[in-house]
Tab-separated table of C-alpha atoms in Angstrom:
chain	number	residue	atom	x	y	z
F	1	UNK	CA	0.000	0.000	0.000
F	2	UNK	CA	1.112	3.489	-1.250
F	3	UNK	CA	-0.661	4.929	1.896
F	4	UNK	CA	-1.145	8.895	1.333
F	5	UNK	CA	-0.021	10.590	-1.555
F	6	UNK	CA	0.039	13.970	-1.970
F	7	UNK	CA	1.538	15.736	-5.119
F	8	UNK	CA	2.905	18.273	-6.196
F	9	UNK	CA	6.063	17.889	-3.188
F	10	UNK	CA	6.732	21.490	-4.005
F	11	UNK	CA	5.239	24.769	-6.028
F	12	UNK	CA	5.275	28.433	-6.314
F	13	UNK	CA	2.944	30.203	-7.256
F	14	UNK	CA	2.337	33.974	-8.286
F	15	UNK	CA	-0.423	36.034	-6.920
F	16	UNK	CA	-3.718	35.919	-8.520
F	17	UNK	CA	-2.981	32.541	-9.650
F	18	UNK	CA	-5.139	28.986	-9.036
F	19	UNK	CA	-4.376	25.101	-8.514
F	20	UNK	CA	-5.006	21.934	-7.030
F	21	UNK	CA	-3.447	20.138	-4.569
F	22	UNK	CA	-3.721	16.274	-5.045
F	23	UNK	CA	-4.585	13.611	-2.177
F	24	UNK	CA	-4.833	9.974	-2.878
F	25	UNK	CA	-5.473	7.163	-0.414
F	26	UNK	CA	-5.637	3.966	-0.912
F	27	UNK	CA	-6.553	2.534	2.394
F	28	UNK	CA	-10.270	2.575	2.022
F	29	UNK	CA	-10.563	5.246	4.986
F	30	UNK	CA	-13.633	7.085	5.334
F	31	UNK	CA	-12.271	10.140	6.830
F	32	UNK	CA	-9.732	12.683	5.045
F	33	UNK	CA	-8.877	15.773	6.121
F	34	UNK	CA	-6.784	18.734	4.873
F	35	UNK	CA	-4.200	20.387	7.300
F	36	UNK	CA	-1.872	23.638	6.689
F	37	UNK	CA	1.081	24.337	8.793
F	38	UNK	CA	2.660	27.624	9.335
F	39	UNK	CA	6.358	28.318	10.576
F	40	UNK	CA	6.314	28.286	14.255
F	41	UNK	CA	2.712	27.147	14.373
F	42	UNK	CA	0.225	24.125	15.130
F	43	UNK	CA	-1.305	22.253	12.479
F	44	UNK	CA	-4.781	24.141	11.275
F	45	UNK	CA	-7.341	21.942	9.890
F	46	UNK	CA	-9.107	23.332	6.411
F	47	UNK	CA	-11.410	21.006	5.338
F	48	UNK	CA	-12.437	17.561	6.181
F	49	UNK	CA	-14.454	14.607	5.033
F	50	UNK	CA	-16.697	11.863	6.446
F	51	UNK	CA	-17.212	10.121	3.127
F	52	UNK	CA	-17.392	10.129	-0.527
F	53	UNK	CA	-19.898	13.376	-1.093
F	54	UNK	CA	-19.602	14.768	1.941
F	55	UNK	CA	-17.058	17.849	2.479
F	56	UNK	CA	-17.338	20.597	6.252
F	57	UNK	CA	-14.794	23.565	6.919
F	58	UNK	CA	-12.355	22.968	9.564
F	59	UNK	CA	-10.488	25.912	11.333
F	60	UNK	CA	-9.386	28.562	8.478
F	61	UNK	CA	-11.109	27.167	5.185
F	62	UNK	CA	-11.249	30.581	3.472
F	63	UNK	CA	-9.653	30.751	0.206
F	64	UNK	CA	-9.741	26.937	0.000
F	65	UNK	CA	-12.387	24.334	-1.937
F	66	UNK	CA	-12.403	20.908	-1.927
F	67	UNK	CA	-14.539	18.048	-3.636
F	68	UNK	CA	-14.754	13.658	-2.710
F	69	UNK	CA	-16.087	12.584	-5.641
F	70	UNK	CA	-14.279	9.103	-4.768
F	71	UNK	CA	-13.482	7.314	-0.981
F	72	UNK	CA	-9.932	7.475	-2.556
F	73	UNK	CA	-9.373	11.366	-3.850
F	74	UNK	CA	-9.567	14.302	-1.712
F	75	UNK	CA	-8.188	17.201	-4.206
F	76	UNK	CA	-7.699	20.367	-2.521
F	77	UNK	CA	-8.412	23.904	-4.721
F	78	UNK	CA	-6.739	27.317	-4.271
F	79	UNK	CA	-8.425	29.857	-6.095
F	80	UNK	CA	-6.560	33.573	-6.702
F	81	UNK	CA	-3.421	32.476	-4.339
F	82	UNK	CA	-2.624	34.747	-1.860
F	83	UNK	CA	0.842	35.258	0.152
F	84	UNK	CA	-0.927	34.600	3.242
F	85	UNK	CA	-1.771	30.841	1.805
F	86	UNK	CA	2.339	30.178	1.988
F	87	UNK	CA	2.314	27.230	3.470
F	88	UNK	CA	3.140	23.782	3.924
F	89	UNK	CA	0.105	21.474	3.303
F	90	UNK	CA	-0.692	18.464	4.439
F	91	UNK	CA	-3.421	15.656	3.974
F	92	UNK	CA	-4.214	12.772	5.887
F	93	UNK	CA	-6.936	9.903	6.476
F	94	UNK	CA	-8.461	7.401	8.787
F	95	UNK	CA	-11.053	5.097	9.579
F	96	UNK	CA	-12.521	6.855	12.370
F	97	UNK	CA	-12.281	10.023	13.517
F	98	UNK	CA	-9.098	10.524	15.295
F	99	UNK	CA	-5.963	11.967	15.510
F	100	UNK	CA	-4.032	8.759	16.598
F	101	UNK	CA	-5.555	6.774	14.033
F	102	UNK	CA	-4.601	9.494	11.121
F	103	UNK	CA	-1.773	8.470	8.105
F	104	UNK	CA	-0.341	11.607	7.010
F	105	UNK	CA	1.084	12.553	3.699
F	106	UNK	CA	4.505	13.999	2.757
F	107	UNK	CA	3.519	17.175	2.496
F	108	UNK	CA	3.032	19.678	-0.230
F	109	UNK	CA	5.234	23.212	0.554
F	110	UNK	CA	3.554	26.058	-1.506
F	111	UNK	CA	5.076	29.344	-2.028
F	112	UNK	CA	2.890	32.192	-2.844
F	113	UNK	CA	4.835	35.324	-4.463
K	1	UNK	CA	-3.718	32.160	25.327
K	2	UNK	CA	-2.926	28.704	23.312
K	3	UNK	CA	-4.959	26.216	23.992
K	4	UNK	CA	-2.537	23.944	24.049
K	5	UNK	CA	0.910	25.279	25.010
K	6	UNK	CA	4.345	23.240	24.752
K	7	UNK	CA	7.694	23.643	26.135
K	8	UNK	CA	10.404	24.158	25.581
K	9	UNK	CA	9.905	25.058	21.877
K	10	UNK	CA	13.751	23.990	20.887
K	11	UNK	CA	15.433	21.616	22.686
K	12	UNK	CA	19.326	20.832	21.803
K	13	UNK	CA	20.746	17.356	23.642
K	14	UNK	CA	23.288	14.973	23.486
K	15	UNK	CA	22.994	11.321	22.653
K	16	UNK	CA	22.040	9.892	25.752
K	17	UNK	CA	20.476	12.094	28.001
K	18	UNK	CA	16.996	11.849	28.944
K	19	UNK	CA	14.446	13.995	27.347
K	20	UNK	CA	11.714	15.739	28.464
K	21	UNK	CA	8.903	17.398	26.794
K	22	UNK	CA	5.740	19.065	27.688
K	23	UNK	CA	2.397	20.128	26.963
K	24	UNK	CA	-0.293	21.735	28.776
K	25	UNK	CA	-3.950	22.373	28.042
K	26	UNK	CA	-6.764	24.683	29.202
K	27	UNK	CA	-9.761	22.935	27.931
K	28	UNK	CA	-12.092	19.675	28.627
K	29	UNK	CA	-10.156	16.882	26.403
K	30	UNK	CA	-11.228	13.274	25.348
K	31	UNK	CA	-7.819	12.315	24.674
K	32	UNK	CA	-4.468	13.646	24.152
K	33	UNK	CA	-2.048	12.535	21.446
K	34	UNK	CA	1.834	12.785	20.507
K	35	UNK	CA	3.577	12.773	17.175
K	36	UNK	CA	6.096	12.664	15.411
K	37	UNK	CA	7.261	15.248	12.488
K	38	UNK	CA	10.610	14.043	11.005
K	39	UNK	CA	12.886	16.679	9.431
K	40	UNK	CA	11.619	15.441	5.730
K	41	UNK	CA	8.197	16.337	6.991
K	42	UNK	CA	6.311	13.016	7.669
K	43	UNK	CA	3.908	13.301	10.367
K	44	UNK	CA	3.349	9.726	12.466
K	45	UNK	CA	1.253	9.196	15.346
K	46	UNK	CA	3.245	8.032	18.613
K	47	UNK	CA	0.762	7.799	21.021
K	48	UNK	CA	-2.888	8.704	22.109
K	49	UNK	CA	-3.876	9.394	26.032
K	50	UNK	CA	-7.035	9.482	28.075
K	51	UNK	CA	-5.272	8.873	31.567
K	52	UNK	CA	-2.203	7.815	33.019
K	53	UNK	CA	0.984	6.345	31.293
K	54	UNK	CA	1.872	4.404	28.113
K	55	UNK	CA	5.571	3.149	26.994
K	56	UNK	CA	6.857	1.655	23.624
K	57	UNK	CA	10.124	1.095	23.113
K	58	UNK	CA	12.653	4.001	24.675
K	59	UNK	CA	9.185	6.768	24.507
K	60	UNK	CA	7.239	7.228	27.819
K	61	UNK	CA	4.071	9.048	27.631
K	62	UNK	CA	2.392	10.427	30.939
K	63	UNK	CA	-0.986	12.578	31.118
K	64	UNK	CA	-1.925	14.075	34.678
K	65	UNK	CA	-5.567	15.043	33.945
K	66	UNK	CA	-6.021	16.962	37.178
K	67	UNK	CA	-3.300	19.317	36.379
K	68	UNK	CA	-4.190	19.364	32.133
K	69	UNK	CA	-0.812	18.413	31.439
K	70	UNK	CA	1.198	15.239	29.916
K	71	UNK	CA	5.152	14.715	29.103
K	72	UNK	CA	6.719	13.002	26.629
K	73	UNK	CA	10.162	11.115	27.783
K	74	UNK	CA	12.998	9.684	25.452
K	75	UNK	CA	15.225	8.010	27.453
K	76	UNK	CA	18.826	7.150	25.928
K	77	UNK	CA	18.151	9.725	23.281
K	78	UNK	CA	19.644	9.075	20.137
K	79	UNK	CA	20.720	11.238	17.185
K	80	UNK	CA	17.777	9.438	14.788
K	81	UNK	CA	14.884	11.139	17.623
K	82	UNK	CA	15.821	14.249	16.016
K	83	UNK	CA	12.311	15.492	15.279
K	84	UNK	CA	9.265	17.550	15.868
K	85	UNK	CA	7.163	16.251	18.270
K	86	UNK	CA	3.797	17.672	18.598
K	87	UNK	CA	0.973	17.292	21.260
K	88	UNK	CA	-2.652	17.626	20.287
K	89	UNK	CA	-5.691	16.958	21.907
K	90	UNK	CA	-9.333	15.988	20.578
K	91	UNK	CA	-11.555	18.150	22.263
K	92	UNK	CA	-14.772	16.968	24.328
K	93	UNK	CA	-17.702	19.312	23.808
K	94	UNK	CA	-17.162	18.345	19.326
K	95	UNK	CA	-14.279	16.528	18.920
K	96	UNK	CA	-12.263	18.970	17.549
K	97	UNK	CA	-8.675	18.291	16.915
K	98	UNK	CA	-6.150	21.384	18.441
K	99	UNK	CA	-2.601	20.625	17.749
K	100	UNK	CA	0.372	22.302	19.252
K	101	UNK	CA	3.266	24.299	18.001
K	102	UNK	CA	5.582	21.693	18.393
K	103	UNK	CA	9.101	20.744	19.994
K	104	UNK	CA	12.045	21.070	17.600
K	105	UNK	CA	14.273	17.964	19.178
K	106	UNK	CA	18.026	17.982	18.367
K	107	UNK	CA	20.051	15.219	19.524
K	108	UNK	CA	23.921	15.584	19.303
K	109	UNK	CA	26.126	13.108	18.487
């Protein structure tokens, strides 16, 4: 098992600009979730889901959309980047809703100039 | 105020010594949890909480309820526990996740 993917590993992007972060599980987990982390800061929670269809804000969704058209894709959308979304990004699953049971991905560090 | 504070934020050791690091927390939690961020970025779960003390291998986790605060020991630290290890807790009243800042762990040679 692959686990959690997450690509791109690395992007910049200019202001005013849009894209997708990509999440792929392949552990059949109901739950995924999208996290951001900020230098000196605790992980932030953006968006979650419960299941295929089902999407609810976390923490600091603004700026953020995201769509589970499959158990196994969580994509994450940025639309009209802004320096403040600079961040690293990072998506994760599980089969019930908890932290210990969570598989984290690699990781996505986006630069927003 | 954090809801979840840790200490020390940067901790700089040498292989061997016994580590200590802690979090505290000022609300009503269903469990508390410890991870693992290695320097490449991987985040792994080390160990979830609801009272009193779990071990694996050279990590010792303790959570005093009461007081709203929990350690996490390495003992005979090693170069390879260089990490960030982060406390979180799930929250009672809607299960909301709150994660720390994190410990930046060094371990010297």
């Amino acid at each position: 098992n692959a686990g959690v993917t997450q690509t791109p590993k690395f992007r910049i992007l200019k202001i005013g600009q849009s894209m997708t972060l990509q999440c792929t599980q392949d552990m059949n987990h109901n739950y995924m979730y999208w996290y951001r982390q900020d230098p000196g800061m605790g992980l932030k929670l953006i968006y979650y889901s419960v299941g295929a269809g089902i999407t609810d804000k976390g923490e600091v969704p603004n700026g953020y959309n995201v769509s589970r058209s499959t158990t196994e894709d969580f994509p994450l959308r940025l639309e009209l980047a802004a320096p403040s979304q600079t961040s690293v990004y990072f998506c994760a699953s599980s089969l019930i809703y908890r932290v210990n049971e969570q598989y984290f991905g690699p990781g996505t560090r986006l630069t927003v100039t | 105020k954090n809801e979840v504070e840790q200490s020390p934020q940067n901790l700089t050791a040498q292989e061997g010594e016994f580590i200590t690091i802690n979090c505290s927390y000022s609300v009503g939690i269903s469990a508390l949890h410890w991870l693992q961020q290695h320097p490449g970025g991987g985040i792994v779960s080390l160990f979830m909480l609801s009272s009193g003390k779990k071990k694996h291998g050279r990590l010792i986790a303790t959570i005093n309820i009461q007081e709203k605060h929990s350690s996490l020991h390495i003992t005979a630290s090693h170069p390879r526990d260089s990490a960030v290890y982060i406390c979180a807790v799930s929250m009672n009243r809607d299960d909301k996740i709150i994660f720390g800042k994190g410990t930046r762990l060094h371990i010297l040679p």
